[in-house]
CSV table of C-alpha atoms in Angstrom, one decimal:
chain,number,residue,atom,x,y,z
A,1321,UNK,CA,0.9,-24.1,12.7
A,1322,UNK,CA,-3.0,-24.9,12.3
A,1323,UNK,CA,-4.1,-22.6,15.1
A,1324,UNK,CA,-1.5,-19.6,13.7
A,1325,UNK,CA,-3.3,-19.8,10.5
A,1326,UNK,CA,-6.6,-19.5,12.1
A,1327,UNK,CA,-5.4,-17.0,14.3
A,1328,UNK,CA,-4.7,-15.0,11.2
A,1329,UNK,CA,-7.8,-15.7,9.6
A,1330,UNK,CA,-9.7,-13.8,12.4
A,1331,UNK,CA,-7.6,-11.0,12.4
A,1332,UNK,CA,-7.8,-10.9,8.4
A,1333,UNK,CA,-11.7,-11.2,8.8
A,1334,UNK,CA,-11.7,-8.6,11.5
A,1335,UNK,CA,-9.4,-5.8,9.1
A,1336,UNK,CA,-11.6,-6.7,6.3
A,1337,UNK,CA,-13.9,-3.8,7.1
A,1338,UNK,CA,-13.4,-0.2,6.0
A,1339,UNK,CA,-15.1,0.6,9.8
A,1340,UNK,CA,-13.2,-0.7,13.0
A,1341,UNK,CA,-16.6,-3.0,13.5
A,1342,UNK,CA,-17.2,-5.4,16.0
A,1343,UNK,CA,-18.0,-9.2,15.5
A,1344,UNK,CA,-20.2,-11.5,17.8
A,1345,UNK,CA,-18.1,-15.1,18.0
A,1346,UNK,CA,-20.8,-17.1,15.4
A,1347,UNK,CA,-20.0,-14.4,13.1
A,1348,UNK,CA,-16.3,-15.2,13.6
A,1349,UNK,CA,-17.1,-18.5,13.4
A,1350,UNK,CA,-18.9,-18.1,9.8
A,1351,UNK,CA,-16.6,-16.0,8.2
A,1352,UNK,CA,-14.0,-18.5,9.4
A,1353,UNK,CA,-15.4,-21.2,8.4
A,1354,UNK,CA,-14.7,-22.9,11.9
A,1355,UNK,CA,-16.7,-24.4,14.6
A,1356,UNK,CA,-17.8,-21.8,17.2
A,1357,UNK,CA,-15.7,-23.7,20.0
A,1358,UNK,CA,-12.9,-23.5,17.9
A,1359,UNK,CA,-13.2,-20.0,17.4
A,1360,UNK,CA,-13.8,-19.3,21.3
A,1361,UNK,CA,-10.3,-20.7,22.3
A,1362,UNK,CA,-8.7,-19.0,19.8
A,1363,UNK,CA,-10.2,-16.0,20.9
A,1364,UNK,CA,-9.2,-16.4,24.1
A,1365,UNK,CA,-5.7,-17.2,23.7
A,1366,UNK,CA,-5.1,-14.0,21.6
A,1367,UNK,CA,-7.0,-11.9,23.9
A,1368,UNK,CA,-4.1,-12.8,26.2
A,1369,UNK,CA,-1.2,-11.1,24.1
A,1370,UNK,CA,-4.0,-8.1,23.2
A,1371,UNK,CA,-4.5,-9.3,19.6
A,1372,UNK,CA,-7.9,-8.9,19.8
A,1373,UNK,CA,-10.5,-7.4,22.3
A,1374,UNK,CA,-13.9,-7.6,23.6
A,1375,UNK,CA,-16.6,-5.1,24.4
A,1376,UNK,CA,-17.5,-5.5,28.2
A,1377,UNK,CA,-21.4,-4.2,26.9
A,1378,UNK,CA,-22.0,-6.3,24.1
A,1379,UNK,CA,-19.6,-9.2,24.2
A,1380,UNK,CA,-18.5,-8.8,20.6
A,1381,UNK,CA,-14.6,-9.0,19.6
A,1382,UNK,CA,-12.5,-6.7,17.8
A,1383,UNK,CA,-9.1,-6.1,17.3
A,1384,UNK,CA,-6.7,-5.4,20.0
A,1385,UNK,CA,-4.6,-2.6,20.6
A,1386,UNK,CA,-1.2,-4.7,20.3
A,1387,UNK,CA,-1.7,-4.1,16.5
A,1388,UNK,CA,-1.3,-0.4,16.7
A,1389,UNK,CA,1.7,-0.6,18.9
A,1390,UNK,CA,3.5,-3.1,16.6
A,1391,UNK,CA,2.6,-1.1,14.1
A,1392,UNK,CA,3.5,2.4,14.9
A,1393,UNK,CA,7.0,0.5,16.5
A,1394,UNK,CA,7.6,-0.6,12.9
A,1395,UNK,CA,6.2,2.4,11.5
A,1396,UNK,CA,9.3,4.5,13.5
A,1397,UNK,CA,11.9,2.0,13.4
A,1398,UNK,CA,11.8,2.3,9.3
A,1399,UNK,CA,12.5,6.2,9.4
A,1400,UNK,CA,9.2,7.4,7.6
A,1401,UNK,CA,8.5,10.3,9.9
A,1402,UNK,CA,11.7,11.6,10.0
A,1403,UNK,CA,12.7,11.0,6.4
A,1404,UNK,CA,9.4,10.1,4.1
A,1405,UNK,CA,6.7,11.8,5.5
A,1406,UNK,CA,8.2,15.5,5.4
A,1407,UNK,CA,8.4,14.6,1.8
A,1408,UNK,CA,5.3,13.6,1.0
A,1409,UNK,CA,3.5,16.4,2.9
A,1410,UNK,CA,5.9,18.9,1.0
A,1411,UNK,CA,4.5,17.0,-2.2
A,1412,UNK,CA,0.5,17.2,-1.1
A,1413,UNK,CA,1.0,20.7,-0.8
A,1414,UNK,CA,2.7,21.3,-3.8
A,1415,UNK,CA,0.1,19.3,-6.1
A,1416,UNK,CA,-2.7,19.6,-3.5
A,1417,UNK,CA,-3.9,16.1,-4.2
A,1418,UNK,CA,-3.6,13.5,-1.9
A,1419,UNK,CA,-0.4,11.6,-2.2
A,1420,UNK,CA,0.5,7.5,-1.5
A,1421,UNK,CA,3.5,5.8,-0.4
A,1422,UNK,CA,3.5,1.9,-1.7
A,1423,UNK,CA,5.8,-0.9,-0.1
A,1424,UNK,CA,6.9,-4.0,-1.8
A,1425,UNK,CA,5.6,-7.0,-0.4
A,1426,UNK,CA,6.6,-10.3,-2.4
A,1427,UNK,CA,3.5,-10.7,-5.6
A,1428,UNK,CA,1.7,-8.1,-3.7
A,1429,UNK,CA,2.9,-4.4,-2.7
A,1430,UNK,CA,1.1,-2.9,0.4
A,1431,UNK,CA,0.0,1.0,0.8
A,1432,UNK,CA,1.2,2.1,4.4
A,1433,UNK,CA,0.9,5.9,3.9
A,1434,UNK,CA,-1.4,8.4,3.0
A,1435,UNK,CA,-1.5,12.3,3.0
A,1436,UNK,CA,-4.8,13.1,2.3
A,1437,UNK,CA,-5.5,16.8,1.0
A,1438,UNK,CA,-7.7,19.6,2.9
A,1439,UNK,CA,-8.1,21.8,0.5
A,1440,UNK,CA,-9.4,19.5,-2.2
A,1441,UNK,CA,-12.9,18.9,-1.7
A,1442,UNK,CA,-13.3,15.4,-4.0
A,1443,UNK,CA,-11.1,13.4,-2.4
A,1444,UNK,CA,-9.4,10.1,-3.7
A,1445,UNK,CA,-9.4,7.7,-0.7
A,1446,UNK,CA,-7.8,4.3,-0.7
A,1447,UNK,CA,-7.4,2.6,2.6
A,1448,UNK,CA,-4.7,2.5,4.5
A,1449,UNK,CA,-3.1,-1.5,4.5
A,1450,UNK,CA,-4.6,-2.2,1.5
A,1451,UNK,CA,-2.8,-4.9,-0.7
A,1452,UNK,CA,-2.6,-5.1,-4.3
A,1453,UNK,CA,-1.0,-7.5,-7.1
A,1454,UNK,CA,2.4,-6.4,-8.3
A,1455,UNK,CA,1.0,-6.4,-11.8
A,1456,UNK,CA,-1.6,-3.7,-11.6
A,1457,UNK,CA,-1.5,-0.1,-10.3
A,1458,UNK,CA,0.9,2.7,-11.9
A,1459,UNK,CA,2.8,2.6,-7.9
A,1460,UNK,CA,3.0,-1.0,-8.3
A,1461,UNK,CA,4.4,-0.9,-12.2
A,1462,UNK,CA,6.8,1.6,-11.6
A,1463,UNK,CA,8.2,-0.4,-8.3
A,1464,UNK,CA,8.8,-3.9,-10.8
A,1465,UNK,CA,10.1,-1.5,-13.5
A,1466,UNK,CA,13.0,-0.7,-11.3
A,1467,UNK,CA,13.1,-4.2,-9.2
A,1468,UNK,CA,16.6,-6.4,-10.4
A,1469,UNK,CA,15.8,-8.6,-13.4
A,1470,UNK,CA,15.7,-11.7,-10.8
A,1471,UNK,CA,12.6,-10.2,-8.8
A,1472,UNK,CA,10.8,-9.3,-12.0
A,1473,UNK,CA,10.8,-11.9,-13.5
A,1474,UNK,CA,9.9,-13.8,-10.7
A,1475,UNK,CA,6.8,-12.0,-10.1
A,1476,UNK,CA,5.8,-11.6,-13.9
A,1477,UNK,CA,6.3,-15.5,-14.3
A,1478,UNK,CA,3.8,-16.2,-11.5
A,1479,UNK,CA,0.9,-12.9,-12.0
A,1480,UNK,CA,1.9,-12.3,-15.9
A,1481,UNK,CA,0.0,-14.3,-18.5
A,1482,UNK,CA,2.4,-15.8,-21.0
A,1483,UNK,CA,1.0,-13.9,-24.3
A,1484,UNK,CA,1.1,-10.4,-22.2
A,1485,UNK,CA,4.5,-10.9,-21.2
A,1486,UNK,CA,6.5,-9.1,-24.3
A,1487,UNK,CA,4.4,-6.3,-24.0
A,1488,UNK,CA,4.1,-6.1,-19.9
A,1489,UNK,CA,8.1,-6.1,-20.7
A,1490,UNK,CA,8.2,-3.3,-22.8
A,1491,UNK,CA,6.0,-1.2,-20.2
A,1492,UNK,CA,8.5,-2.2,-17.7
A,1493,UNK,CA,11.3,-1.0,-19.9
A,1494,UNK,CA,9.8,2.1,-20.8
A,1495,UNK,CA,8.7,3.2,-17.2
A,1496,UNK,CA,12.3,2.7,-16.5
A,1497,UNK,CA,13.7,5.1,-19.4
A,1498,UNK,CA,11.0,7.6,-18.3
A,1499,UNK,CA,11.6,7.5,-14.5
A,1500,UNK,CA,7.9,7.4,-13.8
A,1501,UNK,CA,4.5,6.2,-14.8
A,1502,UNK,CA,1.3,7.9,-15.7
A,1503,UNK,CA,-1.8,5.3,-15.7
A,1504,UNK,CA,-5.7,5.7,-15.8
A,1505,UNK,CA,-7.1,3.2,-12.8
A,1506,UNK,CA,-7.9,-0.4,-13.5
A,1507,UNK,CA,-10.6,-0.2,-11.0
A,1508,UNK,CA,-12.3,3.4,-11.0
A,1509,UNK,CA,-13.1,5.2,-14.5
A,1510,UNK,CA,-11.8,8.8,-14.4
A,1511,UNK,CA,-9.1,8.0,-12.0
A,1512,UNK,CA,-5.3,8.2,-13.2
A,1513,UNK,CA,-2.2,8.3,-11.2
A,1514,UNK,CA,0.9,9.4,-11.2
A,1515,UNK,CA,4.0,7.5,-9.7
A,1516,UNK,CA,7.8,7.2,-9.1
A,1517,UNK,CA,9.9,4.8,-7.6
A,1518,UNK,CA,12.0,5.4,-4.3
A,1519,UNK,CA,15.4,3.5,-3.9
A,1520,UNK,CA,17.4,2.5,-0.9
A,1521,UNK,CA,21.4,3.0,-1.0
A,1522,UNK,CA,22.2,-0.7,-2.9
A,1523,UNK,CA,20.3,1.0,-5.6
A,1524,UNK,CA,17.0,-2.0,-4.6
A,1525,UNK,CA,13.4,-0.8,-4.7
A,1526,UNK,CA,11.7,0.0,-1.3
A,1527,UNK,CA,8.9,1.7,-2.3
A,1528,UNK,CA,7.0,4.2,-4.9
A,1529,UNK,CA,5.4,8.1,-4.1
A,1530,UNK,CA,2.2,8.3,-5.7
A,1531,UNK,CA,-0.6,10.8,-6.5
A,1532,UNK,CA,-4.1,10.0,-7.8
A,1533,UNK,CA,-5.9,12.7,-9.4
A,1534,UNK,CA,-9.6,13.0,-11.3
A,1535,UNK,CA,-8.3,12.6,-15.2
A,1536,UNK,CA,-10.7,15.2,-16.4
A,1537,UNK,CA,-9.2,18.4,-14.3
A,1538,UNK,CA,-6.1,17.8,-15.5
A,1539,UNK,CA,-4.7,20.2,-18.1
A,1540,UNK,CA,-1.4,19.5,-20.1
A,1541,UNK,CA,0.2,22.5,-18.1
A,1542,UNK,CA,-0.4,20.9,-14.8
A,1543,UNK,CA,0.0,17.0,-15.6
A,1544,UNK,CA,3.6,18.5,-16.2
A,1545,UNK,CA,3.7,19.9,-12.9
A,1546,UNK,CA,2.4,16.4,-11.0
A,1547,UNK,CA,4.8,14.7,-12.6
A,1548,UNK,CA,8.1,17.3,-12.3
A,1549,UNK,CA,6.8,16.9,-8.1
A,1550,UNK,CA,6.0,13.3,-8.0
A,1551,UNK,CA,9.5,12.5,-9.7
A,1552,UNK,CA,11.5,15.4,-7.6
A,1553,UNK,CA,9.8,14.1,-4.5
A,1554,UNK,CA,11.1,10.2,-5.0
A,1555,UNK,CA,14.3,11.1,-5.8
A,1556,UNK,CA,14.2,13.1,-3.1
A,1557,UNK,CA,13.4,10.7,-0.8
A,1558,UNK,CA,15.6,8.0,-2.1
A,1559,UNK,CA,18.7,10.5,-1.4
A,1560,UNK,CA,17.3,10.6,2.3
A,1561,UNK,CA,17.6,6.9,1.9
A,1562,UNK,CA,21.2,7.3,0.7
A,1563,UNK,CA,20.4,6.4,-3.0
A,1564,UNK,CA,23.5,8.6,-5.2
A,1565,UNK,CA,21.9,9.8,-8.8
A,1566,UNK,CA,24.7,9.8,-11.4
C-alpha cells in the first residue's frame, strides 16, 4: 500500500504541470518528499508497466504512455464520442464559446472534456483533468442540486460550513426549480458560467454541460440564448443517456 501511494504521488507531481515537463529523479525526490533511492526503485518498477518514461538524452522522467491508452479506453467505453461530444460541439457552435463537460467524483467533480472555440479570439481555458470541490463552480452546483438527498448531504456535511448550510440549501433548491445555474467565477473576476446538469436513465447525476463566457459581452438578449443552448444541450444529452423528461 506504501509504495502505491508513492507511486501516485509521482504521477500526481508529474500531471501537476500545465506543460508535459520532464523531471530529473532529485527533483522527484523533493517534490515527493522521499529519499532519492526510494524514488529510483519506484521509478523503475513503473517504467515496467509504461507509467512513466525516461528521456534516452537527458535521463529525466515523465509520464508514460499507458496513461493515454487507459485513458482514451475509458474515454470510449463511457460513450462520449458517440453520444456527448456531438452535443457539445453542436453547442460551441451554437454559442461560439468554449463549452465544458464536468464528471462527478466523490467531494470533488473532475473536468474531462473541452471544446474549445476557433472563432473566439479570448479564449477561456481550464485544463483538461482538472479537479475541483463539489461546493464551488456553477457545473459543480448544479450537479449537487440534482444529486439524491443522501449524496448531498453527504458532501455539504463534510465541504459546507455549518452557518452556510441553510443558504447553500436554498441555492441548491433553486438551481433545481430553474434547471440550470448562472454564476460569476470564484477564482477569475469577469468570468461567469453557465451550466446544466446531464442525467443517466435511473434519473442519477453523471455529469453537467457548461460554458464560460467574459461577463461584460454578454447582453440580456444573448445570456437568454446561452442559457436556452446550455439547457437544450443537457437535456439533450441526458435523453442519449436514456433519461425520459415528463
Amino acid at each position: 500500500m506504501q509504495s502505491l501511494d508513492r507511486a501516485m504521488g509521482i504521477i500526481k507531481v508529474l500531471t501537476s504541470y500545465k506543460e508535459n515537463r520532464f523531471l530529473s529523479i532529485t527533483e522527484l525526490a523533493k517534490e515527493c518528499n522521499l529519499p532519492v533511492s526510494s524514488i529510483h526503485r519506484l521509478l523503475q518498477a513503473m517504467m515496467k508497466h509504461e507509467m512513466i518514461q525516461q528521456d534516452p538524452e537527458s535521463k529525466l522522467y515523465g509520464l508514460g504512455n499507458a496513461w493515454l491508452e487507459y485513458g482514451l479506453k475509458v474515454y470510449d467505453s463511457m460513450d462520449y464520442v458517440s453520444i456527448i461530444r456531438p452535443e457539445l460541439e453542436k453547442l460551441m457552435h451554437a454559442v461560439e464559446e468554449s463549452v465544458y463537460l464536468s464528471k462527478p467524483l466523490g467531494m470533488e467533480a473532475l473536468l474531462i472534456e473541452r471544446i474549445d472555440c476557433e472563432q473566439n479570439t479570448i479564449r477561456i481555458h481550464d485544463q483538461l483533468g482538472l479537479r475541483t470541490p463539489m461546493n464551488i463552480g456553477a457545473a459543480n452546483l448544479t450537479m449537487l442540486a440534482f444529486m439524491t438527498e443522501a449524496q448531498r448531504d453527504q458532501i455539504m456535511d463534510k465541504l459546507v460550513p455549518k452557518e452556510d448550510r441553510k443558504d447553500f440549501f436554498q441555492l441548491l433548491k433553486k438551481i433545481k426549480s430553474d434547471g440550470y445555474l448562472v454564476r460569476e467565477d470564484e477564482h477569475t473576476e469577469g468570468i461567469s458560467t453557465v451550466a446544466a446538469p446531464i442525467l443517466n436513465r435511473l434519473g442519477e447525476v453523471v455529469g453537467a454541460v457548461s460554458v464560460k463566457f467574459i461577463s461584460f459581452q454578454m447582453t440580456d438578449v444573448k445570456m437568454e440564448f446561452v442559457i436556452n443552448h446550455v439547457v437544450n444541450a443537457g437535456r439533450n444529452i441526458s435523453k442519449k443517456m436514456g433519461y425520459y423528461y415528463r
